[in-house]
GROMACS .gro file of C-alpha atoms in nm:
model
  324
    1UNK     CA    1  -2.559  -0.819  -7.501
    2UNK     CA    2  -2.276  -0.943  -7.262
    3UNK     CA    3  -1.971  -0.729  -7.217
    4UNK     CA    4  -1.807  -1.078  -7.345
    5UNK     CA    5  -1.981  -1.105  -7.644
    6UNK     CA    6  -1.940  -0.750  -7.718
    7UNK     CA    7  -1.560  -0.755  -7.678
    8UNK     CA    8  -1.561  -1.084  -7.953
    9UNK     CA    9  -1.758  -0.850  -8.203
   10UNK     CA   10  -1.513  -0.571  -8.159
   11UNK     CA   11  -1.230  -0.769  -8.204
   12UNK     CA   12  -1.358  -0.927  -8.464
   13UNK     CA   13  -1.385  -0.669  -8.642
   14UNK     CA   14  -1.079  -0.486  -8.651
   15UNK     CA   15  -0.928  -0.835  -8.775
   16UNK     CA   16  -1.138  -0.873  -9.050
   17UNK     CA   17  -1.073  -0.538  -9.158
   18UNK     CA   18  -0.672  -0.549  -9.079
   19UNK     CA   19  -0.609  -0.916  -9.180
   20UNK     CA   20  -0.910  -0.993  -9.417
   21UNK     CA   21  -1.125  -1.270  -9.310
   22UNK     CA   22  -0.966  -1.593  -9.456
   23UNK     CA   23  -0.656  -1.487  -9.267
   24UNK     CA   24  -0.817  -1.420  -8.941
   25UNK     CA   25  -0.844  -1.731  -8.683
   26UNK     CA   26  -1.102  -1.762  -8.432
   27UNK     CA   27  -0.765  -1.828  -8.193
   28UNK     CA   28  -0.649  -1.497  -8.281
   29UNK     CA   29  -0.980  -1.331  -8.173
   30UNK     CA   30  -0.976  -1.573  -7.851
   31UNK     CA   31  -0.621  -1.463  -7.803
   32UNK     CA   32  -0.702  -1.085  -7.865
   33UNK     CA   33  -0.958  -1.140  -7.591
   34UNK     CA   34  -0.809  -1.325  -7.382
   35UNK     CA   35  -1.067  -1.599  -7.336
   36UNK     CA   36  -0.992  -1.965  -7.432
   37UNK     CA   37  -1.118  -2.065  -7.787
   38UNK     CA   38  -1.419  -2.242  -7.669
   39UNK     CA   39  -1.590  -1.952  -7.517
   40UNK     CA   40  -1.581  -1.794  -7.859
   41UNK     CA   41  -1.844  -2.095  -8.014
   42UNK     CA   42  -2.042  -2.091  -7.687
   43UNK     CA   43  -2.150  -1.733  -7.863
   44UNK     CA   44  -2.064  -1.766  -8.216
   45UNK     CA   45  -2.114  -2.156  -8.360
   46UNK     CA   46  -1.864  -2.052  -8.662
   47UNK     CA   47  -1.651  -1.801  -8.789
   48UNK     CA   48  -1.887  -1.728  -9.030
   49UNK     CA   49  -2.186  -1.657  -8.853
   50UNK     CA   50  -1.925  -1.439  -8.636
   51UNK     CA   51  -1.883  -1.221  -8.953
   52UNK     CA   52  -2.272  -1.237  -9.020
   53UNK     CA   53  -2.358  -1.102  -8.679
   54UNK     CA   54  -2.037  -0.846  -8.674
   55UNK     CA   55  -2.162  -0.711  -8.992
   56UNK     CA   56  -2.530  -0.715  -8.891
   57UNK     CA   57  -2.452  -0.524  -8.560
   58UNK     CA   58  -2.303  -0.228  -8.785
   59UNK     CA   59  -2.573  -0.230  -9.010
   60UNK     CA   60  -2.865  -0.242  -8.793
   61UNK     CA   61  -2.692   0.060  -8.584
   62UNK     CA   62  -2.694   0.239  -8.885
   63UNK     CA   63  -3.059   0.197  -8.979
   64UNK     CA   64  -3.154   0.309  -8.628
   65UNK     CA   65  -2.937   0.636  -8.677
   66UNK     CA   66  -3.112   0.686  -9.005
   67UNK     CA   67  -3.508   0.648  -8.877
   68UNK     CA   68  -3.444   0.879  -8.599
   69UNK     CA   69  -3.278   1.155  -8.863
   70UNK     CA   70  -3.602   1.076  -9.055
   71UNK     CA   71  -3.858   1.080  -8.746
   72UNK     CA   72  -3.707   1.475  -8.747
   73UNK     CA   73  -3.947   1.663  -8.939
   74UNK     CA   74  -3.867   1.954  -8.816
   75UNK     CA   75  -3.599   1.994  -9.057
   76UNK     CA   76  -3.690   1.978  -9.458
   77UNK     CA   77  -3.648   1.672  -9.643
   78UNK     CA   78  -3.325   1.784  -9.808
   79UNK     CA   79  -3.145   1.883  -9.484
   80UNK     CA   80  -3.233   1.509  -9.350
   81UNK     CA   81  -3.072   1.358  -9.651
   82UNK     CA   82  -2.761   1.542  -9.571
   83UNK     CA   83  -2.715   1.426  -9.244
   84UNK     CA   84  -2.841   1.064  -9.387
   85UNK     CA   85  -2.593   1.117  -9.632
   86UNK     CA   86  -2.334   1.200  -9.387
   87UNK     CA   87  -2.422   0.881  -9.158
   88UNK     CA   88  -2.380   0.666  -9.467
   89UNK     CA   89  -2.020   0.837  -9.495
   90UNK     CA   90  -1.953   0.736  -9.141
   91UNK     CA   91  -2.080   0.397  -9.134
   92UNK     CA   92  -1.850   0.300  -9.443
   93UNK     CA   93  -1.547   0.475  -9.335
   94UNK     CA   94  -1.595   0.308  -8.981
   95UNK     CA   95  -1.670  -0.071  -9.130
   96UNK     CA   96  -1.349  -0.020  -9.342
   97UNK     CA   97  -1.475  -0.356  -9.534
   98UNK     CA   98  -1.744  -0.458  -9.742
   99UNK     CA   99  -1.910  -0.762  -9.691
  100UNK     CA  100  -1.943  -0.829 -10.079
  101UNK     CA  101  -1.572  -0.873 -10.074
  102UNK     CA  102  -1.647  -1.209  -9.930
  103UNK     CA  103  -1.949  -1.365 -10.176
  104UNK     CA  104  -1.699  -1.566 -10.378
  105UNK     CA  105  -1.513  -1.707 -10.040
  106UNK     CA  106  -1.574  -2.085  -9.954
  107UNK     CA  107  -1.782  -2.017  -9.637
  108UNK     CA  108  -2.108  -2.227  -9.616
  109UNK     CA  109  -2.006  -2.348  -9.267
  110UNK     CA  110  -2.400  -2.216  -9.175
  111UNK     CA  111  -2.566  -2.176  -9.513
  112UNK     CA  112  -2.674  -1.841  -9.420
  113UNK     CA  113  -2.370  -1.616  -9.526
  114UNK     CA  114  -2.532  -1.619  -9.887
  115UNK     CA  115  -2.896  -1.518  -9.783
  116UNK     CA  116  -2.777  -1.225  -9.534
  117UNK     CA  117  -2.584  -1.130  -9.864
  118UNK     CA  118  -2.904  -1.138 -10.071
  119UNK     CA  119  -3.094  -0.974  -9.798
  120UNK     CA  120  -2.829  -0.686  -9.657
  121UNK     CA  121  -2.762  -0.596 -10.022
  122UNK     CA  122  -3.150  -0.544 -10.105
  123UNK     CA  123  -3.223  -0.328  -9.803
  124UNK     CA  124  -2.965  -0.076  -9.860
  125UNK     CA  125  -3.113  -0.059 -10.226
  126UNK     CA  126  -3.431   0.019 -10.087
  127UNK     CA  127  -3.299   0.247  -9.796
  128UNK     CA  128  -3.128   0.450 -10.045
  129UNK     CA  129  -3.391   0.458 -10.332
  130UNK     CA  130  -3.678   0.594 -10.031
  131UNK     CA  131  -3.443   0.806  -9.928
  132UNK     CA  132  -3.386   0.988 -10.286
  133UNK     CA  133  -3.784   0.933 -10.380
  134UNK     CA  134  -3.842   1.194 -10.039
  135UNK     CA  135  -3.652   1.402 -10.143
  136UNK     CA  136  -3.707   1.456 -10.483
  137UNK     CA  137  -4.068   1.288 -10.521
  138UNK     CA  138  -4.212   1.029 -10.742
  139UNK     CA  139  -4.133   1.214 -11.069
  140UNK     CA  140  -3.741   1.031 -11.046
  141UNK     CA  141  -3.924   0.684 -10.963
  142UNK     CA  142  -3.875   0.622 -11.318
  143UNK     CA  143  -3.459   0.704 -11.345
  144UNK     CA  144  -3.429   0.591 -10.943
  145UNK     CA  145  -3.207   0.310 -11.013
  146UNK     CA  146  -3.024   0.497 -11.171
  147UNK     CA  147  -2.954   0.768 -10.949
  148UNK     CA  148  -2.940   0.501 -10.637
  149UNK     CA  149  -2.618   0.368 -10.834
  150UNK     CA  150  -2.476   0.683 -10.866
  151UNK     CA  151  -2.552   0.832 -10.511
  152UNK     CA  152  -2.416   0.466 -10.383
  153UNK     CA  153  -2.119   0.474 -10.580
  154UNK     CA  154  -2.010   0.845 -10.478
  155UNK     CA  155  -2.002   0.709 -10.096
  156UNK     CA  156  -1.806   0.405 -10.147
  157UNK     CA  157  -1.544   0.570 -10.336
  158UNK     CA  158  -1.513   0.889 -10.160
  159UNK     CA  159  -1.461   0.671  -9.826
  160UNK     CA  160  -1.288   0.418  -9.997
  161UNK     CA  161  -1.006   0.667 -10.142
  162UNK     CA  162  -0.969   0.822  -9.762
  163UNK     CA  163  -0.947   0.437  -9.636
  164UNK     CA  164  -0.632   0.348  -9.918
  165UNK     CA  165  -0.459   0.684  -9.835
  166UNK     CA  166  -0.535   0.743  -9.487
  167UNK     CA  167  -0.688   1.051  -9.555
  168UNK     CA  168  -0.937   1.241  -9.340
  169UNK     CA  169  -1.277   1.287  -9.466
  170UNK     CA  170  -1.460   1.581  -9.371
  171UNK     CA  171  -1.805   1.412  -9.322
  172UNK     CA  172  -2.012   1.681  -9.328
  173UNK     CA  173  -1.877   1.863  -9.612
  174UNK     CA  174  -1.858   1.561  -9.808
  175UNK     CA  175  -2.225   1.447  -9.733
  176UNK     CA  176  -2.282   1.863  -9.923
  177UNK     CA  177  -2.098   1.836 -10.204
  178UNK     CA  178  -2.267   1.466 -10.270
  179UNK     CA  179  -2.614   1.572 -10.221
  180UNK     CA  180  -2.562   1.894 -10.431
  181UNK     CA  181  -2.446   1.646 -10.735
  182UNK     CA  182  -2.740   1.453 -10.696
  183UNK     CA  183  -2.921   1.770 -10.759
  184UNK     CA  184  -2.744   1.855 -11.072
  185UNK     CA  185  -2.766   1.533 -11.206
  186UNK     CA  186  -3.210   1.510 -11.117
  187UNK     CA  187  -3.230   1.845 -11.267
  188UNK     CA  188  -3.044   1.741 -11.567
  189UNK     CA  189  -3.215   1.350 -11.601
  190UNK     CA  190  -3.526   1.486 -11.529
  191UNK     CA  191  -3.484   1.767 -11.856
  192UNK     CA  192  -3.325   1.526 -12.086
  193UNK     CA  193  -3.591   1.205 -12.064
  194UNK     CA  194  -3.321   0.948 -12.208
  195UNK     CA  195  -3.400   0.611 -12.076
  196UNK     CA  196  -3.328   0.463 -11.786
  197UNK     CA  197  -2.987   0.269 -11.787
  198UNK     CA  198  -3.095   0.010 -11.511
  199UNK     CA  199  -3.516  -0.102 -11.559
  200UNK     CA  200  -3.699  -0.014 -11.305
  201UNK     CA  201  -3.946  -0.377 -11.293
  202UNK     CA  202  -3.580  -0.586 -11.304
  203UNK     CA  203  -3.411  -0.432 -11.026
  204UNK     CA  204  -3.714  -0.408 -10.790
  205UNK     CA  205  -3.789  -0.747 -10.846
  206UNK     CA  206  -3.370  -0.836 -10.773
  207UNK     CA  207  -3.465  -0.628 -10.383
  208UNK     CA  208  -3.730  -0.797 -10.346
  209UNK     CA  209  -3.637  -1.105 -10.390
  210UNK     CA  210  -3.309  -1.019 -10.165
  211UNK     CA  211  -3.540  -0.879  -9.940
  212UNK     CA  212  -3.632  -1.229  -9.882
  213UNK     CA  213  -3.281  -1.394  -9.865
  214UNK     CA  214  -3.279  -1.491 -10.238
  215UNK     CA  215  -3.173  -1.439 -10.560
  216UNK     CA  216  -3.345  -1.379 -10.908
  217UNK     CA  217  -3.337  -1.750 -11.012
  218UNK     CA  218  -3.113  -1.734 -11.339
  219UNK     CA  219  -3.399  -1.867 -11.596
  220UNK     CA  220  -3.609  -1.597 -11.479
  221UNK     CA  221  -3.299  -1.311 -11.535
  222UNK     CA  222  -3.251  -1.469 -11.877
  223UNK     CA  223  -3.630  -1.428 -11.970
  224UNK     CA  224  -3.613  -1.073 -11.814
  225UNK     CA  225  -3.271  -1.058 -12.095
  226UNK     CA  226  -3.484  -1.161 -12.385
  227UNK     CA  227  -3.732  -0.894 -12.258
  228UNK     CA  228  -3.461  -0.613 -12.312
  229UNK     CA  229  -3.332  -0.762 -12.651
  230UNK     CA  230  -3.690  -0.745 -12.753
  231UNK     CA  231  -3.749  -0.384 -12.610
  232UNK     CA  232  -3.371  -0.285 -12.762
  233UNK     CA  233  -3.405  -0.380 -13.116
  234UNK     CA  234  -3.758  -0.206 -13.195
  235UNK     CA  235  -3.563   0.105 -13.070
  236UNK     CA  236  -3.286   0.068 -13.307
  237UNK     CA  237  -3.233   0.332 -13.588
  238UNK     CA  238  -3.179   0.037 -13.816
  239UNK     CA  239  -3.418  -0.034 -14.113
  240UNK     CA  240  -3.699  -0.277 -14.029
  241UNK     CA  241  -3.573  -0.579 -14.271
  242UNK     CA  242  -3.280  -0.555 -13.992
  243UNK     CA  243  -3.502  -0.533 -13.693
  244UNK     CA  244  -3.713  -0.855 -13.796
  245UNK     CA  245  -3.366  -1.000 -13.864
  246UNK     CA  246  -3.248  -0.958 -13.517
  247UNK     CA  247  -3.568  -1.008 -13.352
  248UNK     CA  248  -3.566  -1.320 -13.570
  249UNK     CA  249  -3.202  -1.456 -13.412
  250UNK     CA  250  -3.323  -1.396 -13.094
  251UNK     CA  251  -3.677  -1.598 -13.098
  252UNK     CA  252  -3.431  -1.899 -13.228
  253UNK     CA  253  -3.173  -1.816 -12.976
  254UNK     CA  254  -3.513  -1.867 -12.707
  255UNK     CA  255  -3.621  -2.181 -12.908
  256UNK     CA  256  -3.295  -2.331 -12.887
  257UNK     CA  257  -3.264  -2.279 -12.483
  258UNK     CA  258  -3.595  -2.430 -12.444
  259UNK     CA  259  -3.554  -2.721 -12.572
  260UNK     CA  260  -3.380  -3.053 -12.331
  261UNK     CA  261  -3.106  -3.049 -12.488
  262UNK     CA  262  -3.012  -2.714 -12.679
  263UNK     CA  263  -2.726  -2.718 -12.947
  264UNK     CA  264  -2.398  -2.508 -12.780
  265UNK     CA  265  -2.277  -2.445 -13.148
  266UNK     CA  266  -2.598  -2.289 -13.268
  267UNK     CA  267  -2.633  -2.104 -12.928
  268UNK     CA  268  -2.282  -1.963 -13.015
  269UNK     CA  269  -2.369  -1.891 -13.402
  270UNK     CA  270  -2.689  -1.686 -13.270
  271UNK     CA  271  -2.510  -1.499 -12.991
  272UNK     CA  272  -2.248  -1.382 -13.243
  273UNK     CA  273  -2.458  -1.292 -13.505
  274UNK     CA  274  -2.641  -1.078 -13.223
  275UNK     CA  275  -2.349  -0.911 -13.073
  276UNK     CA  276  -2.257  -0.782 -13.417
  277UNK     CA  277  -2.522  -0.479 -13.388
  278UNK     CA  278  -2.335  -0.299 -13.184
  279UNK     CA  279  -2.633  -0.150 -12.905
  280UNK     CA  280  -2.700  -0.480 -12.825
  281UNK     CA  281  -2.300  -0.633 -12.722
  282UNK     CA  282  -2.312  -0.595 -12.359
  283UNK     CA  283  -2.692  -0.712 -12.332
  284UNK     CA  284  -2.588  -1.017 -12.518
  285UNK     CA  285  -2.295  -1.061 -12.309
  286UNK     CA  286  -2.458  -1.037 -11.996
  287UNK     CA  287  -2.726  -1.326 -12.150
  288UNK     CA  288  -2.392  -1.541 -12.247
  289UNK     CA  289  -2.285  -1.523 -11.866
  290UNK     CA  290  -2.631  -1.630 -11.752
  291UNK     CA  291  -2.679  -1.898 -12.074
  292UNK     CA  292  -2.335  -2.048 -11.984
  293UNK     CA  293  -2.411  -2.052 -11.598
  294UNK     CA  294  -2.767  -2.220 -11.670
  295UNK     CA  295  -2.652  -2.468 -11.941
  296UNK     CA  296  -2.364  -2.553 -11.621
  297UNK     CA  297  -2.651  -2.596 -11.389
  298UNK     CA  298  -2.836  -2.833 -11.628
  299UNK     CA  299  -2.565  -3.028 -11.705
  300UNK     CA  300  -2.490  -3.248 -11.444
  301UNK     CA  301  -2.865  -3.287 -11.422
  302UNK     CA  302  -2.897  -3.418 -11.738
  303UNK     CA  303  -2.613  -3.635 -11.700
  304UNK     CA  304  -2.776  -3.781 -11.354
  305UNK     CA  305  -3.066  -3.837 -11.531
  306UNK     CA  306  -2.869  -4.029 -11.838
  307UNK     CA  307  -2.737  -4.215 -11.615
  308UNK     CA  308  -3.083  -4.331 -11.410
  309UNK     CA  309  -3.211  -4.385 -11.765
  310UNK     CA  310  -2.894  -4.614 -11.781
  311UNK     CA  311  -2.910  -4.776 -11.479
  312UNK     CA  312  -3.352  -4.859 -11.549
  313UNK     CA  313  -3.215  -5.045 -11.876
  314UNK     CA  314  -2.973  -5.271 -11.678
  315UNK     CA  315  -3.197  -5.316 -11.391
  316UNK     CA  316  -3.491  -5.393 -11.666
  317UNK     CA  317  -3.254  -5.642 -11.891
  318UNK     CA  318  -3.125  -5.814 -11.547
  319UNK     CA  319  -3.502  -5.882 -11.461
  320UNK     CA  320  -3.559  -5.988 -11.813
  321UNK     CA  321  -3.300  -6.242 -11.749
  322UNK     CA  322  -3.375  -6.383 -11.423
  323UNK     CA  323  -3.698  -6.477 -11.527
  324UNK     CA  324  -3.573  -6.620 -11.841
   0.00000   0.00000   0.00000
């Protein structure tokens, strides 16, 4: 990489984590560098793709840090995921941003900020859920979600809170008292065999397919949805006349949405009667997000093809009439 180039990506990204991206310029960074604006695109086409490769630069960095704490097997797993732990520390302290702050921004200058999304966010599932499964072996493959949620959300926060108040974080010490939580907690998931919050088969199949650069598509989340209604209501200490009631709603509620055009008012009715057994509100909730998103998606297509159903009549009848 050119000392140039190099020099753009560090500039880069202090602004983005000063100033925030919408209010950085690629004139400030050319200013900050001082190089005309045009020798920024000769290396970056977009400011976008500038945050895609300033983020990727961090990231891969990172992963190259971890492998060679892994490739040391002279110390026991436990010990490695400690330092791993304590890289993971470093690397979000440094970055200062995450680059999920900026999904719901109106940058598709490239049409790749979405995919590297999709893809950055499924590796550092899977990083982190190999990295717990080597540690503490494939009886937590079942809870692993799970525990990757909690492990990832100790190291955002605890860097986050020294970020906000400018507070030192002892790395090492940190990366200790983290890892011996995550013991407390396997030792105590492992003893208590509750179910798992997160299922295992619906997140792996979300890495995978950000593994890729994609997303679940949203008729296959809401059939994975139904799936957990299903699974949820024959666990219910309810009395079975209830249970076949419920299940009941919810084969209607799958009827309905399968049909061309489903009835929003009977969608509603089923999704409230539903979300009044209390166990199952924020799994219907999260299938009224996806329902509402789909039947948005839908929409205009059905309307497009109304109207080329319209416009086949008119065309037909003009024909009709010319040779009349």
């Amino acid at each position: 990489m050119s000392l140039l180039k190099q020099k753009i990506m560090d500039s880069a990204m202090r602004f983005f984590a000063e100033k925030g991206y919408m209010s950085t310029s690629m004139q400030d960074i050319a200013n900050d560098c001082g190089v005309a604006k045009g020798s920024l695109y000769k290396y970056f086409p977009s400011k976008e793709e500038l945050l895609i490769e300033v983020y990727y630069s961090g990231v891969q960095e990172m992963y190259d840090k971890a492998e060679m704490i892994n490739a040391d097997k002279t110390q026991p797993p436990r010990d490695r995921f400690i330092r791993g732990t304590s890289l993971q520390l470093q690397y979000f302290a440094e970055l200062n941003f995450s680059i999920e702050e900026y999904q719901d921004l109106p940058m598709q200058e490239s049409g790749k900020f979405i995919p590297f999304c999709h893809h950055l966010r499924a590796r550092q599932l899977n990083y982190y859920k190999e990295s717990l499964l080597s540690v503490y072996g494939q009886q937590l493959e079942k809870y692993i979600w799970d525990m990757v949620a909690v492990y990832l959300g100790m190291v955002k926060e605890f860097t986050h809170f020294s970020n906000v108040l400018n507070q030192p974080l002892n790395l090492e010490n940190a990366a200790v008292f983290i890892v011996d939580r995550i013991d407390d907690i396997v030792e105590s998931i492992l003893k208590s065999e509750r179910p798992q919050l997160l299922q295992y088969s619906v997140i792996s199949e979300y890495v995978q397919s950000g593994l890729k650069g994609a997303s679940v598509p949203v008729t296959k989340q809401i059939r994975n949805l139904f799936e957990t209604l299903i699974s949820t209501i024959k666990e219910l200490a309810t009395p079975n006349t209830r249970k076949e009631e419920l299940k009941g709603a919810v084969q209607l509620l799958q009827e309905e949405m399968e049909k061309d055009q489903p009835k929003r008012i009977l969608i509603d009715i089923l999704l409230g009667h539903l979300r009044l057994q209390h166990e199952l509100i924020s799994i219907v909730g999260q299938l009224e997000k996806l329902l509402i998103k789909n039947w948005e998606t839908q929409l205009p297509r059905q309307i497009n093809n109304q109207e080329d159903i319209n416009s086949t009549v008119v065309s037909g009848s003009s024909c009709t009439v010319d040779r009349l």
